[in-house]
Short mmCIF file of C-alpha atoms in Angstrom, two decimals:
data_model
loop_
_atom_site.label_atom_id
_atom_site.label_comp_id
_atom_site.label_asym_id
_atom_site.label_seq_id
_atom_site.Cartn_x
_atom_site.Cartn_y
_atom_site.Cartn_z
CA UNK T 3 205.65 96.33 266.33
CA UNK T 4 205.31 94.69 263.21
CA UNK T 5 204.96 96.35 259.84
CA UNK T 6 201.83 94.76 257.56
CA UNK T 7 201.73 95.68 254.09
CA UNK T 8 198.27 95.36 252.27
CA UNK T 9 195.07 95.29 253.06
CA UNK T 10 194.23 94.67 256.90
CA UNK T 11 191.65 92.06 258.45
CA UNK T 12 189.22 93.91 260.77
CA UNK T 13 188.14 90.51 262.43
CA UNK T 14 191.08 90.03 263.80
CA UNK T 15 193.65 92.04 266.23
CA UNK T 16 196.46 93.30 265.48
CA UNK T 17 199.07 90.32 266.91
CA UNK T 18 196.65 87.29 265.68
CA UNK T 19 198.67 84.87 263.28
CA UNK T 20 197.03 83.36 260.07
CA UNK T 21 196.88 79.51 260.38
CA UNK T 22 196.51 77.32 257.42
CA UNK T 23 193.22 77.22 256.43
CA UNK T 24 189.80 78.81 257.65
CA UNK T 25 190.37 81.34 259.98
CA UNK T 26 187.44 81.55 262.40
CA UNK T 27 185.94 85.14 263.28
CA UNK T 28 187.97 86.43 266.58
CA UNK T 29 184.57 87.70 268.09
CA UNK T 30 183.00 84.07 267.82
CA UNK T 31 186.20 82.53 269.42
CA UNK T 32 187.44 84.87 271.56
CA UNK T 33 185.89 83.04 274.53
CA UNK T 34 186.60 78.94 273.27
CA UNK T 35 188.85 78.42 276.10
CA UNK T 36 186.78 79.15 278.65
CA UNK T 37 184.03 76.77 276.57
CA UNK T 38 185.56 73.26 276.80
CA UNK T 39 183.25 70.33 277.37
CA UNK T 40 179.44 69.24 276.17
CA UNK T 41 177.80 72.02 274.89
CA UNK T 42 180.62 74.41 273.92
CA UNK T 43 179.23 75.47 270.03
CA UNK T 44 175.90 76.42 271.90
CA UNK T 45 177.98 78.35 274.86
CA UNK T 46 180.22 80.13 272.18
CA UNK T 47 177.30 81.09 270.05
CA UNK T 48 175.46 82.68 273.00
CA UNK T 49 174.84 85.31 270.53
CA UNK T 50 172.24 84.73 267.40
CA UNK T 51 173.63 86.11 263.93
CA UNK T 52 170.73 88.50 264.15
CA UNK T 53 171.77 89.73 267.34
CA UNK T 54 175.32 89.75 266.28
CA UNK T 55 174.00 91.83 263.23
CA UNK T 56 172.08 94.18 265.44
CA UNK T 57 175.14 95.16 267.68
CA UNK T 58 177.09 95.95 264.51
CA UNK T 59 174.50 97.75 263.06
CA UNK T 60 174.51 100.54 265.80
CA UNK T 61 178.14 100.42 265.94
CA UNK T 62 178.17 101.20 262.09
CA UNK T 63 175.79 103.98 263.07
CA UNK T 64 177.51 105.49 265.40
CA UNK T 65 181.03 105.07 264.55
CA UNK T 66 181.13 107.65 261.34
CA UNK T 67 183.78 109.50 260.24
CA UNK T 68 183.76 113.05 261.00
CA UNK T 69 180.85 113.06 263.29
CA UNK T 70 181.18 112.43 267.02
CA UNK T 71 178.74 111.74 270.09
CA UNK T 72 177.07 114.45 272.23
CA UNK T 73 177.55 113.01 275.99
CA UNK T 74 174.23 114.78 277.54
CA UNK T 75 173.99 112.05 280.24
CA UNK T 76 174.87 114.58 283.50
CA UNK T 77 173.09 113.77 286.20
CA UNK T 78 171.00 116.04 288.58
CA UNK T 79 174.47 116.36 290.83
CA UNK T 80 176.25 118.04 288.02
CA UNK T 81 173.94 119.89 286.11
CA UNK T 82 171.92 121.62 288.59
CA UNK T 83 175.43 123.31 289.77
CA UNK T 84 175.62 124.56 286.39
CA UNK T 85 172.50 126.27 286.51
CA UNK T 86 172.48 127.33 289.55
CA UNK T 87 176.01 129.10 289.04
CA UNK T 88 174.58 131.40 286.26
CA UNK T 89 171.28 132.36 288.20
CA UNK T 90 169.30 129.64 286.88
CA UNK T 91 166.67 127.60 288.91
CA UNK T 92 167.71 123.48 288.29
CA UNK T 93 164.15 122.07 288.40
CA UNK T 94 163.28 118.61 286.45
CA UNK T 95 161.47 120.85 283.74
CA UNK T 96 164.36 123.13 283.09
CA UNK T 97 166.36 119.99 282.55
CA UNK T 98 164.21 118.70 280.13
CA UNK T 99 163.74 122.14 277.89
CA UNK T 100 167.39 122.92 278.53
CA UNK T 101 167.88 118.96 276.67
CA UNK T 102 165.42 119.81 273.89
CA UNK T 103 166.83 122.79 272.96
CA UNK T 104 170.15 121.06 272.43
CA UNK T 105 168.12 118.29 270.65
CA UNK T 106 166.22 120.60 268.08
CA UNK T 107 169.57 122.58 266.90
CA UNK T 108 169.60 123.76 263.22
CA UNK T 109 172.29 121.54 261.89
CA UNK T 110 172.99 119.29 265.07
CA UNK T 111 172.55 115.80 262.59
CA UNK T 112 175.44 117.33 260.70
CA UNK T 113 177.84 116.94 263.63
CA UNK T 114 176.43 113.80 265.56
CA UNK T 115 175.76 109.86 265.27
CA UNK T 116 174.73 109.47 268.69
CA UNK T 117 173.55 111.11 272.21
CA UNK T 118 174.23 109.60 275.52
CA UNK T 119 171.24 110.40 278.19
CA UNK T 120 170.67 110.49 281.67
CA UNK T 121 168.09 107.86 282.76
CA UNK T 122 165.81 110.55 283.73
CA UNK T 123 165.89 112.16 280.24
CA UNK T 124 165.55 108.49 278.61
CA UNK T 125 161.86 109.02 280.38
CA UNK T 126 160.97 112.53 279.78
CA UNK T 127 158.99 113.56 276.31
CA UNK T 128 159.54 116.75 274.14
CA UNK T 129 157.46 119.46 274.12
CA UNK T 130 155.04 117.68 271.36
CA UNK T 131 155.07 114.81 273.47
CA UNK T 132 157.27 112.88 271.72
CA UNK T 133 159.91 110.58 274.21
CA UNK T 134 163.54 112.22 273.93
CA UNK T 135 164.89 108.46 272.56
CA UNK T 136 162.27 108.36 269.62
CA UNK T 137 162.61 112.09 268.93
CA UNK T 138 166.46 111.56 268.19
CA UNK T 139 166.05 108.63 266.36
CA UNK T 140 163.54 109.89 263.82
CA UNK T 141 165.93 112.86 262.50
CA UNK T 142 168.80 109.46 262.57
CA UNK T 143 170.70 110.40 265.43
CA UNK T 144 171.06 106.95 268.09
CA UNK T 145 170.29 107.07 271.16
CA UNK T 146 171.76 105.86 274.02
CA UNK T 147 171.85 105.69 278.27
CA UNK T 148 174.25 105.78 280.96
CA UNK T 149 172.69 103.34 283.80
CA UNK T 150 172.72 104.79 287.39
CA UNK T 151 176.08 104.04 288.68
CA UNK T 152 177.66 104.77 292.44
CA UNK T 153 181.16 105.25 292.69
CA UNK T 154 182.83 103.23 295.90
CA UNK T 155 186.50 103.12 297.25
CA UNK T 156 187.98 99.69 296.72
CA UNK T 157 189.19 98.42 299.83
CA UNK T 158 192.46 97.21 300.29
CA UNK T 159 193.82 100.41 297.85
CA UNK T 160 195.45 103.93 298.29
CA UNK T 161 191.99 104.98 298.29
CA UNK T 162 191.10 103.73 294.94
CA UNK T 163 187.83 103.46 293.64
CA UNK T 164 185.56 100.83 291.74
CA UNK T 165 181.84 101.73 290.55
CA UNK T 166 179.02 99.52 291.63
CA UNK T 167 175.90 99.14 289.50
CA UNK T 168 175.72 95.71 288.49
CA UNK T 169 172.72 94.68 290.45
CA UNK T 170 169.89 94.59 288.27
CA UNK T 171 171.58 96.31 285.82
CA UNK T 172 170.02 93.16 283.47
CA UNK T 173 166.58 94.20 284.33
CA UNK T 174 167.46 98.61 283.70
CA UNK T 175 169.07 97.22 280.47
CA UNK T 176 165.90 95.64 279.05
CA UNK T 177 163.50 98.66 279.75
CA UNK T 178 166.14 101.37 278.24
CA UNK T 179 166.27 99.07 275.26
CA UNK T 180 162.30 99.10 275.46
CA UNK T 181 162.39 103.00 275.63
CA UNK T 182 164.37 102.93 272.54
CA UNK T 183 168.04 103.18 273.92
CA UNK T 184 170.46 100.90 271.55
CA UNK T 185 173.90 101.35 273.39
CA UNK T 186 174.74 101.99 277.14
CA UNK T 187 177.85 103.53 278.44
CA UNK T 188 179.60 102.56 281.77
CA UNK T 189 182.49 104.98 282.82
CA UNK T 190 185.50 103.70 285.64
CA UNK T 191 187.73 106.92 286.87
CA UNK T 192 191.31 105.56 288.11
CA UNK T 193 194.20 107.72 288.96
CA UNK T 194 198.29 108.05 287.95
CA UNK T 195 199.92 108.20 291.03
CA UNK T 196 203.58 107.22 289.94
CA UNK T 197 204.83 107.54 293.98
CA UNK T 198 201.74 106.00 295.26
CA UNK T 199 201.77 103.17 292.90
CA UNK T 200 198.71 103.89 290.99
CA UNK T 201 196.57 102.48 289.42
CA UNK T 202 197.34 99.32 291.24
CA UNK T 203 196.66 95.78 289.84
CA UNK T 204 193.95 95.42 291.88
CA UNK T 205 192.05 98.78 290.97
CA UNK T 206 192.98 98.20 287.48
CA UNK T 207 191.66 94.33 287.62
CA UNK T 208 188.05 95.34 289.37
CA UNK T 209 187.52 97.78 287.14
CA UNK T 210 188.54 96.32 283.83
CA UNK T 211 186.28 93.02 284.74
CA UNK T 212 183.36 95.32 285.92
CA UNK T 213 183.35 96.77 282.65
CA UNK T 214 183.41 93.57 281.03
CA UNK T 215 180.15 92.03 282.81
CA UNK T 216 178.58 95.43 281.90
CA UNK T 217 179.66 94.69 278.49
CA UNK T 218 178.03 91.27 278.38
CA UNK T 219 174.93 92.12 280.20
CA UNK T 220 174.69 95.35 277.80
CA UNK T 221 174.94 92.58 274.29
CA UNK T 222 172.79 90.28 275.93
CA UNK T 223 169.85 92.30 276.19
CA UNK T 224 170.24 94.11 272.76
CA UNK T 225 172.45 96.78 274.01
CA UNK T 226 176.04 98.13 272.61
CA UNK T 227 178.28 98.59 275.10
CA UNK T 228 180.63 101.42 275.37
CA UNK T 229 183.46 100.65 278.07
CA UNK T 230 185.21 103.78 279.37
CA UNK T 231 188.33 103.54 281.40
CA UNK T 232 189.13 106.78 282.36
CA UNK T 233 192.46 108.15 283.61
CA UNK T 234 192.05 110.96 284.85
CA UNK T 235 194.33 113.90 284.22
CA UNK T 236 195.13 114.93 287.28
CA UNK T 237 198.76 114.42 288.66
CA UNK T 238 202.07 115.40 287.66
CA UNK T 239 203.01 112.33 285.96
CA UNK T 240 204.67 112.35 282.31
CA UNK T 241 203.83 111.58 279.09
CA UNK T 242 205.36 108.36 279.31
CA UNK T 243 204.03 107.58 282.54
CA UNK T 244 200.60 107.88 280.81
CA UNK T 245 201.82 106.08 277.90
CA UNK T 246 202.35 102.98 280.41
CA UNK T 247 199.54 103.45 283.03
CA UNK T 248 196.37 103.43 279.88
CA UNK T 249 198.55 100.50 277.96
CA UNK T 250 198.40 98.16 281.17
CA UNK T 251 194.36 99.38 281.96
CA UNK T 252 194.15 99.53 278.05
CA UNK T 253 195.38 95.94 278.03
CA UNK T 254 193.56 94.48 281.01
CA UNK T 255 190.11 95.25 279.73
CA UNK T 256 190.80 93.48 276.57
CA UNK T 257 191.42 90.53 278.10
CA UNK T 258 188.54 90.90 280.19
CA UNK T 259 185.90 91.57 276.98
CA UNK T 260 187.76 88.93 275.51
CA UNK T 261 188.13 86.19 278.57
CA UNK T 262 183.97 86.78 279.26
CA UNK T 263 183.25 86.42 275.46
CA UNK T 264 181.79 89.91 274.56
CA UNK T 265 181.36 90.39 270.89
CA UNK T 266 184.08 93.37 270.13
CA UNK T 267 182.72 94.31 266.83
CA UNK T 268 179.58 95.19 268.68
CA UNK T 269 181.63 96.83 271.10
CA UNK T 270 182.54 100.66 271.08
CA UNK T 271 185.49 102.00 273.48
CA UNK T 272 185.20 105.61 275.03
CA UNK T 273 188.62 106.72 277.28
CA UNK T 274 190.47 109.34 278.19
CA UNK T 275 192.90 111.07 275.85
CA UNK T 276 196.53 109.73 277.19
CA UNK T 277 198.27 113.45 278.41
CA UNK T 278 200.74 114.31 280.87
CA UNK T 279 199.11 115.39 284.11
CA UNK T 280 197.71 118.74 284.95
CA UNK T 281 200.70 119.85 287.24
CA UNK T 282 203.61 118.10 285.09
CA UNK T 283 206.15 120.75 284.92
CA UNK T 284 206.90 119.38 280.93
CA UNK T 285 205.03 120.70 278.02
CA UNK T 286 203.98 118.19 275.14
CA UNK T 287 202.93 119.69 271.89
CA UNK T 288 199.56 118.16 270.36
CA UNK T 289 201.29 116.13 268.12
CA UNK T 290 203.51 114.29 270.99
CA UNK T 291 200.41 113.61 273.00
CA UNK T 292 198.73 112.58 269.46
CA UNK T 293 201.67 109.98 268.76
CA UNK T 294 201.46 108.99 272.25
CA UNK T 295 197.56 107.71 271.90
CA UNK T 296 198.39 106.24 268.89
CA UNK T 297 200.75 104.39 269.86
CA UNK T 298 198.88 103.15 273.20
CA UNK T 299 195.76 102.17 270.92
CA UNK T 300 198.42 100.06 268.35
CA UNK T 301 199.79 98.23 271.46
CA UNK T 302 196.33 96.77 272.94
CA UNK T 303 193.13 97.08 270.85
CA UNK T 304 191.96 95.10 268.25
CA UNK T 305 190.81 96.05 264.95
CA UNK T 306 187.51 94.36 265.91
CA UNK T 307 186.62 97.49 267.89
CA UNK T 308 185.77 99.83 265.42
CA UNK T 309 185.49 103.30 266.98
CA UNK T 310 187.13 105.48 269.66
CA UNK T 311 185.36 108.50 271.05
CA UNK T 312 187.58 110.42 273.18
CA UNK T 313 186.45 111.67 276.25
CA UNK T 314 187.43 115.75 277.13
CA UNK T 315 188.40 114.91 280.74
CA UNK T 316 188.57 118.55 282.01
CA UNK T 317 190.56 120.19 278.75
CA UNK T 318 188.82 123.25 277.14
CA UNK T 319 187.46 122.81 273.50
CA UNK T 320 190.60 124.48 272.10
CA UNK T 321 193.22 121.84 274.01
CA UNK T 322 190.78 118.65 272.93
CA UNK T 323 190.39 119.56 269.35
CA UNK T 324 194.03 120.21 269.01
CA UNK T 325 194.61 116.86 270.23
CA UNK T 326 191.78 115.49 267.99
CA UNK T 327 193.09 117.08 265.37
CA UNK T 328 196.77 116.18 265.43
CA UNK T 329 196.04 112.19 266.15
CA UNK T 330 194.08 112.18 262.90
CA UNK T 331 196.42 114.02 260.77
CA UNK T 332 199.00 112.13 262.23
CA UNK T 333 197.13 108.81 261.70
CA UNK T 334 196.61 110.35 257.70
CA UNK T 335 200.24 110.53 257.04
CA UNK T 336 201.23 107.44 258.62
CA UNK T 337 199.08 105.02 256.22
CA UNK T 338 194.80 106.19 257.64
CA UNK T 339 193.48 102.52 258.51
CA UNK T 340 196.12 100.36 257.50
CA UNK T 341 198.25 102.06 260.38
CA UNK T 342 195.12 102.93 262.77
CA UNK T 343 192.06 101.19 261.41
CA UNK T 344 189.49 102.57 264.45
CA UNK T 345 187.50 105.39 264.06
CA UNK T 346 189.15 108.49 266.29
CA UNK T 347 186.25 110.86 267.65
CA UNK T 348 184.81 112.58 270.15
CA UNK T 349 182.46 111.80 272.88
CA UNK T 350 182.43 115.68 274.80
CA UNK T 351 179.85 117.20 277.85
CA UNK T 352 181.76 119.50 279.51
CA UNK T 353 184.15 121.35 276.55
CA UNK T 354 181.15 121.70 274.52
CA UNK T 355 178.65 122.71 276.90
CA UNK T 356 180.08 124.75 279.67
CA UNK T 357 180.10 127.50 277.31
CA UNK T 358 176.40 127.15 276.96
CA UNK T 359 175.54 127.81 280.28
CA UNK T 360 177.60 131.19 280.62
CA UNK T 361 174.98 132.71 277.86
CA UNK T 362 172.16 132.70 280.58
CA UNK T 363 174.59 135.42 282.22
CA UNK T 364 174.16 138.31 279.85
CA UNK T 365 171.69 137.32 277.21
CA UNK T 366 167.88 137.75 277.45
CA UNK T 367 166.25 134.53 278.46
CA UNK T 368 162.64 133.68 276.03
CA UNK T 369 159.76 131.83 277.84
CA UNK T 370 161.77 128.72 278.96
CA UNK T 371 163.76 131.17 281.14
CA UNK T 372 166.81 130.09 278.58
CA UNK T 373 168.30 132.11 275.72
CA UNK T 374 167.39 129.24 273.53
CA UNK T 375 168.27 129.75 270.11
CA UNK T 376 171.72 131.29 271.17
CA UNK T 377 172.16 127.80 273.12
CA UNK T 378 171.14 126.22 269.90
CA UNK T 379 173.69 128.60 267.65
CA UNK T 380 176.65 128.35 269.74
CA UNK T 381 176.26 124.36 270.52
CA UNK T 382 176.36 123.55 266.74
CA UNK T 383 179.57 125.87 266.31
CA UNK T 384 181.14 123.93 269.57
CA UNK T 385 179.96 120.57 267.53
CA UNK T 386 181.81 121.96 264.23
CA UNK T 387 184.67 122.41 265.95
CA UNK T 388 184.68 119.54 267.06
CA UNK T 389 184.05 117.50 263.88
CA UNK T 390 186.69 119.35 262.00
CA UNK T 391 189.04 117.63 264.43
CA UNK T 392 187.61 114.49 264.31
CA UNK T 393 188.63 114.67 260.16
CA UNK T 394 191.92 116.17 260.63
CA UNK T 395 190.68 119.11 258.96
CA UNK T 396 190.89 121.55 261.98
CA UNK T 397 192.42 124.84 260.74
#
């Protein structure tokens, strides 16, 4: 690592050297050697400036300090469980009031840039008859889709897996962004196995490139991608170990954005926080594991990328916000964006949520058959908590 002293480029990453001269934007280069030959200006600038300018736009939108993205994109298979475990019927109606009343909280636009939806809710309407995507963009708040994915094992592996989707993703792409969705978000699980030798080269390689066509079919049709490698937390691998495993995934799709010439700065990354695993017999304080992802994000990804939002992966409010917390105090004291210039946030379903769900167990349900405005009341405190991490300020 090198020390820089001064101000910091954000078009360029972190190891790029200054040549004499002009020094071309990193996103409109990234992809010249794979560009050789007649027609290579026209291939690099597959992108228009306006396009460009669009992407950046909603990453500017989204990537705000203090506020964080509300992941509300579970599909039937994991919310209806969540109903049905508190004595709640899971029909496609209850889905869509339980979503609006998380969408009309007092005070939600104080906490949140953006909300990730499940296809299904990118088609459903409030109760006004308003479509969920143009209801949250009207009180500012962006929203955005996950496209129906399938998970697969990956043949060849220690039962590895790889998600499939790609098909005609172009096509689902183009009518999201024509229901008023401007990002998409593509999540690959992979697993430490330190004995087992995972994640292997060839898990971490499929997945990595996956997520970069996504990436490029997302910008092409007006989308912002957000590409979210997730290790997850399960294991009893060490800190270290996990410092090593997300820096080689970490580092892989990089090179894959950058090898298929997606535009980073309208690119947004959403991963794992990098933790010991759930059965390793060491315990890390907050501020270990916070030095840990800080130092994982200084080793691979380019200023060009302006925001992380952190996904919960299974730790309760209290254990993610801690986390949260300490990175961006930690990132405070060691110089703010001259030492870390990315955005460090949240991107949170479970932590924030789960909570949610145990009210329908001893409160009074109102005509929706949902104790609404204690959803509403206790979601926006979950949210708070959750910003105050996201500015250090967590007391």
């Amino acid at each position: 690592q090198f020390a820089v002293k001064g101000p910091v480029s954000t078009d360029l990453a972190p190891c790029s050297i200054r040549a004499a001269g002009p020094v071309k934007r990193f996103s409109q280069s990234m992809a010249e050697h794979h560009c050789i030959g007649t027609g290579g200006d026209e291939r690099r600038g597959w992108l228009s400036p306006t396009a460009r300018e669009s992407l950046e736009a909603t990453v500017r939108a989204i990537a705000q300090p203090g506020k964080g993205i509300s992941a509300c994109d579970e599909s039937g298979r994991t919310i209806n469980p969540r109903f049905e475990n508190v004595g709640v019927t899971p029909t496609e109606e209850m889905r869509r009031c339980y979503r609006e009343t998380l969408f009309t909280a007092p005070n939600m636009t104080d906490c949140l840039t953006a909300v990730i939806l499940d296809p299904e809710t990118v088609g459903q309407c409030d109760s006004s008859g308003v479509p969920f995507p143009q209801m949250l963009e009207k009180q500012g708040i962006v929203p955005g889709v996950k496209p129906s994915l399938t998970v697969y094992k990956l043949p060849g592996t220690n039962s590895e897996t790889y998600m499939q989707g790609l098909d005609g993703l172009a096509g689902r792409c183009r009518g999201y962004r024509a229901a008023g969705c401007r990002f998409a978000k593509w999540r690959s699980p992979l697993t430490i196995d330190v004995a087992a030798g995972t994640p292997s080269a060839l898990a971490i390689e499929t997945n990595c490139r996956d997520l970069a066509r996504y990436a490029l079919i997302c910008q092409a049709e007006g989308l912002v991608p957000i590409v979210e490698p997730d290790l997850v937390l399960k294991g009893a691998h060490s800190l270290e170990d996990a410092v090593e495993a997300n820096s080689r995934v970490l580092g892989e799709l990089v090179r894959g954005l950058q090898d298929y010439g997606v535009h980073l700065p309208g690119t947004l990354l959403k991963t794992n926080l990098v933790r010991q695993g759930r059965d390793c017999a060491t315990a890390y304080t907050p501020e270990a594991i916070a030095d840990a992802n800080l130092r994982v994000l200084r080793r691979v990804l380019p200023v060009a990328i302006a925001g992380v939002n952190y996904l919960s992966g299974g730790l309760s409010l209290a254990e993610g916000t801690a986390i949260l917390n300490a990175m961006n105090v930690l990132k405070a004291k060691r110089g703010g964006p001259g030492y870390a210039p990315w955005n460090l946030s949240f991107s949170w379903s479970a932590c924030i949520q789960l909570p949610l769900f145990d009210l329908c167990k001893t409160l009074p349900a109102d005509a929706s058959g949902l104790p609404r405005k204690e959803i509403q009341e206790l979601y926006v405190k979950n949210l708070s908590v959750a910003c105050a991490a996201a500015k250090g300020a967590l007391q």
